[in-house]
Amino acid sequence: MHQPLMIIPTKQFAASNHPHCARQSGSSLIEVLVTMLIVAIGLLGYAGLLATTVKNNNSAFLRSQATFLANDVLERLRLNRTTAITGNCNVAFGAAPPNAPNTLTNCAAALRSDLGDWKNTVSAVLPAGDASLSVNNTGAAVINVQWDEDGDGVVTSFSTRSLI
């Protein structure tokens, strides 16, 4: 059957009577400082990761805006296909918006207005944004959008080609 539990007396040590107590004074403070150092390094790494994430997220946002703007002008060109192909409605980087006076005089007024609105929108939406557009006589359109993502003078660009 069951044997009764035997309690074995143990020797109790007082903290002041323990032989190793004097050598360990302050060790818990060092452990806390080392732990704080490790946590601080981890938090710095996490802050760096967050900064990189925000930068990459902004980059992706600007690239998606450039894609949207390129698709927008493609749809505008498709609405005025004949004029776009025969009207010499090409737009260069740095050029005045096409709806400014005395620009793209061979291009129909509606398409000229659309292209001017588009060029102004590129400038407004993207930092230091600019765009170019060319359409050849077969209806092949090339749209280039560029912007200064970080404000450091380095240009980021997006280019797309499509038949209109």
CSV table of C-alpha atoms in Angstrom, one decimal:
chain,number,residue,atom,x,y,z
A,1,MET,CA,0.0,0.0,0.0
A,2,HIS,CA,1.1,3.6,0.4
A,3,GLN,CA,4.2,4.4,2.3
A,4,PRO,CA,4.0,7.5,4.4
A,5,LEU,CA,5.8,10.6,3.1
A,6,MET,CA,9.1,11.2,4.7
A,7,ILE,CA,10.2,14.7,5.2
A,8,ILE,CA,13.9,15.1,5.1
A,9,PRO,CA,15.1,18.2,6.9
A,10,THR,CA,17.3,20.5,4.9
A,11,LYS,CA,19.9,22.9,6.1
A,12,GLN,CA,18.6,26.5,5.9
A,13,PHE,CA,21.2,29.1,4.8
A,14,ALA,CA,20.9,32.7,5.8
A,15,ALA,CA,21.9,35.0,3.0
A,16,SER,CA,24.6,36.6,5.1
A,17,ASN,CA,26.0,33.2,6.1
A,18,HIS,CA,26.3,31.9,2.6
A,19,PRO,CA,30.0,31.7,1.5
A,20,HIS,CA,29.4,33.0,-2.1
A,21,CYS,CA,27.1,35.9,-1.2
A,22,ALA,CA,29.9,38.5,-1.0
A,23,ARG,CA,31.2,37.6,-4.5
A,24,GLN,CA,27.8,38.0,-6.2
A,25,SER,CA,26.8,41.5,-5.0
A,26,GLY,CA,25.8,43.7,-7.9
A,27,SER,CA,25.5,40.9,-10.5
A,28,SER,CA,21.8,41.4,-10.9
A,29,LEU,CA,22.4,45.1,-11.8
A,30,ILE,CA,24.8,44.1,-14.5
A,31,GLU,CA,22.3,41.6,-15.8
A,32,VAL,CA,19.6,44.3,-16.0
A,33,LEU,CA,22.0,46.7,-17.8
A,34,VAL,CA,22.9,44.0,-20.3
A,35,THR,CA,19.2,43.2,-20.9
A,36,MET,CA,18.5,46.9,-21.4
A,37,LEU,CA,21.3,47.1,-23.9
A,38,ILE,CA,20.0,44.1,-25.8
A,39,VAL,CA,16.4,45.5,-25.8
A,40,ALA,CA,17.7,49.0,-26.9
A,41,ILE,CA,19.6,47.4,-29.9
A,42,GLY,CA,16.5,45.5,-30.8
A,43,LEU,CA,14.3,48.6,-30.7
A,44,LEU,CA,16.8,50.5,-32.9
A,45,GLY,CA,16.6,47.6,-35.4
A,46,TYR,CA,12.8,47.7,-35.3
A,47,ALA,CA,12.8,51.5,-35.8
A,48,GLY,CA,15.1,51.1,-38.8
A,49,LEU,CA,12.8,48.4,-40.2
A,50,LEU,CA,9.8,50.7,-39.8
A,51,ALA,CA,11.6,53.6,-41.5
A,52,THR,CA,12.5,51.3,-44.5
A,53,THR,CA,8.9,50.1,-44.6
A,54,VAL,CA,7.5,53.6,-44.7
A,55,LYS,CA,9.9,54.6,-47.5
A,56,ASN,CA,9.1,51.5,-49.6
A,57,ASN,CA,5.4,52.1,-49.0
A,58,ASN,CA,5.7,55.7,-50.3
A,59,SER,CA,7.7,54.4,-53.3
A,60,ALA,CA,5.0,51.9,-54.1
A,61,PHE,CA,2.3,54.6,-53.8
A,62,LEU,CA,4.1,56.9,-56.1
A,63,ARG,CA,4.7,54.2,-58.7
A,64,SER,CA,1.0,53.2,-58.6
A,65,GLN,CA,0.1,56.8,-59.1
A,66,ALA,CA,2.4,57.0,-62.1
A,67,THR,CA,0.7,53.8,-63.5
A,68,PHE,CA,-2.7,55.3,-62.9
A,69,LEU,CA,-1.7,58.5,-64.7
A,70,ALA,CA,-0.3,56.6,-67.7
A,71,ASN,CA,-3.5,54.6,-68.0
A,72,ASP,CA,-5.5,57.7,-67.7
A,73,VAL,CA,-3.8,59.4,-70.7
A,74,LEU,CA,-4.0,56.1,-72.7
A,75,GLU,CA,-7.8,56.2,-72.2
A,76,ARG,CA,-7.9,59.8,-73.2
A,77,LEU,CA,-6.0,59.0,-76.4
A,78,ARG,CA,-8.3,56.1,-77.2
A,79,LEU,CA,-11.3,58.4,-77.0
A,80,ASN,CA,-9.7,60.6,-79.6
A,81,ARG,CA,-7.8,58.0,-81.5
A,82,THR,CA,-7.9,59.5,-85.0
A,83,THR,CA,-6.8,62.9,-83.7
A,84,ALA,CA,-4.0,61.4,-81.6
A,85,ILE,CA,-2.6,59.5,-84.6
A,86,THR,CA,-2.9,62.2,-87.2
A,87,GLY,CA,-2.7,65.4,-85.1
A,88,ASN,CA,0.9,65.5,-84.0
A,89,CYS,CA,-0.1,65.5,-80.3
A,90,ASN,CA,3.2,64.5,-78.9
A,91,VAL,CA,4.2,66.0,-75.5
A,92,ALA,CA,7.9,66.3,-74.4
A,93,PHE,CA,9.4,66.4,-70.9
A,94,GLY,CA,9.6,69.9,-69.6
A,95,ALA,CA,7.2,71.2,-72.3
A,96,ALA,CA,4.4,73.6,-71.4
A,97,PRO,CA,1.0,71.9,-70.8
A,98,PRO,CA,-0.6,71.3,-74.2
A,99,ASN,CA,-3.6,73.4,-73.3
A,100,ALA,CA,-1.4,76.5,-72.9
A,101,PRO,CA,-1.8,79.0,-75.7
A,102,ASN,CA,0.1,78.3,-79.0
A,103,THR,CA,1.0,74.7,-78.1
A,104,LEU,CA,0.0,71.7,-80.2
A,105,THR,CA,-1.8,73.8,-82.7
A,106,ASN,CA,-2.4,70.8,-85.0
A,107,CYS,CA,-4.0,68.8,-82.2
A,108,ALA,CA,-7.8,69.0,-81.8
A,109,ALA,CA,-9.0,71.2,-79.0
A,110,ALA,CA,-10.6,68.4,-77.0
A,111,LEU,CA,-7.5,66.3,-77.0
A,112,ARG,CA,-5.3,69.2,-76.4
A,113,SER,CA,-7.3,70.1,-73.3
A,114,ASP,CA,-7.2,66.5,-72.1
A,115,LEU,CA,-3.4,66.3,-72.5
A,116,GLY,CA,-3.0,69.6,-70.7
A,117,ASP,CA,-5.1,68.4,-67.8
A,118,TRP,CA,-3.1,65.2,-67.7
A,119,LYS,CA,0.2,67.0,-67.7
A,120,ASN,CA,-1.0,69.3,-64.9
A,121,THR,CA,-2.2,66.4,-62.9
A,122,VAL,CA,1.2,64.6,-63.3
A,123,SER,CA,2.9,67.8,-61.9
A,124,ALA,CA,0.4,68.0,-59.0
A,125,VAL,CA,0.3,64.4,-58.0
A,126,LEU,CA,4.0,63.4,-58.2
A,127,PRO,CA,6.8,65.2,-56.5
A,128,ALA,CA,8.7,67.1,-59.3
A,129,GLY,CA,6.5,65.1,-61.7
A,130,ASP,CA,6.8,65.4,-65.5
A,131,ALA,CA,5.7,63.3,-68.4
A,132,SER,CA,6.2,62.8,-72.1
A,133,LEU,CA,4.0,61.2,-74.7
A,134,SER,CA,4.4,60.2,-78.3
A,135,VAL,CA,2.0,58.5,-80.7
A,136,ASN,CA,3.2,57.3,-84.1
A,137,ASN,CA,1.0,56.9,-87.2
A,138,THR,CA,0.2,53.2,-86.4
A,139,GLY,CA,-1.3,54.2,-83.1
A,140,ALA,CA,1.6,53.0,-80.9
A,141,ALA,CA,1.7,55.2,-77.9
A,142,VAL,CA,4.7,55.6,-75.5
A,143,ILE,CA,4.1,57.3,-72.2
A,144,ASN,CA,6.9,58.2,-69.8
A,145,VAL,CA,6.3,59.5,-66.4
A,146,GLN,CA,9.1,60.7,-64.1
A,147,TRP,CA,9.3,62.1,-60.6
A,148,ASP,CA,11.8,62.8,-57.8
A,149,GLU,CA,10.9,60.3,-55.1
A,150,ASP,CA,13.2,61.4,-52.3
A,151,GLY,CA,13.8,65.0,-53.2
A,152,ASP,CA,17.5,64.2,-53.8
A,153,GLY,CA,17.5,65.0,-57.5
A,154,VAL,CA,17.5,61.3,-58.6
A,155,VAL,CA,14.7,60.8,-61.1
A,156,THR,CA,12.5,57.7,-60.9
A,157,SER,CA,10.7,56.9,-64.1
A,158,PHE,CA,7.9,54.7,-65.4
A,159,SER,CA,7.3,53.9,-69.0
A,160,THR,CA,4.6,52.1,-70.8
A,161,ARG,CA,3.7,51.3,-74.4
A,162,SER,CA,0.3,50.5,-75.8
A,163,LEU,CA,-1.7,50.5,-79.0
A,164,ILE,CA,-4.5,53.0,-78.9
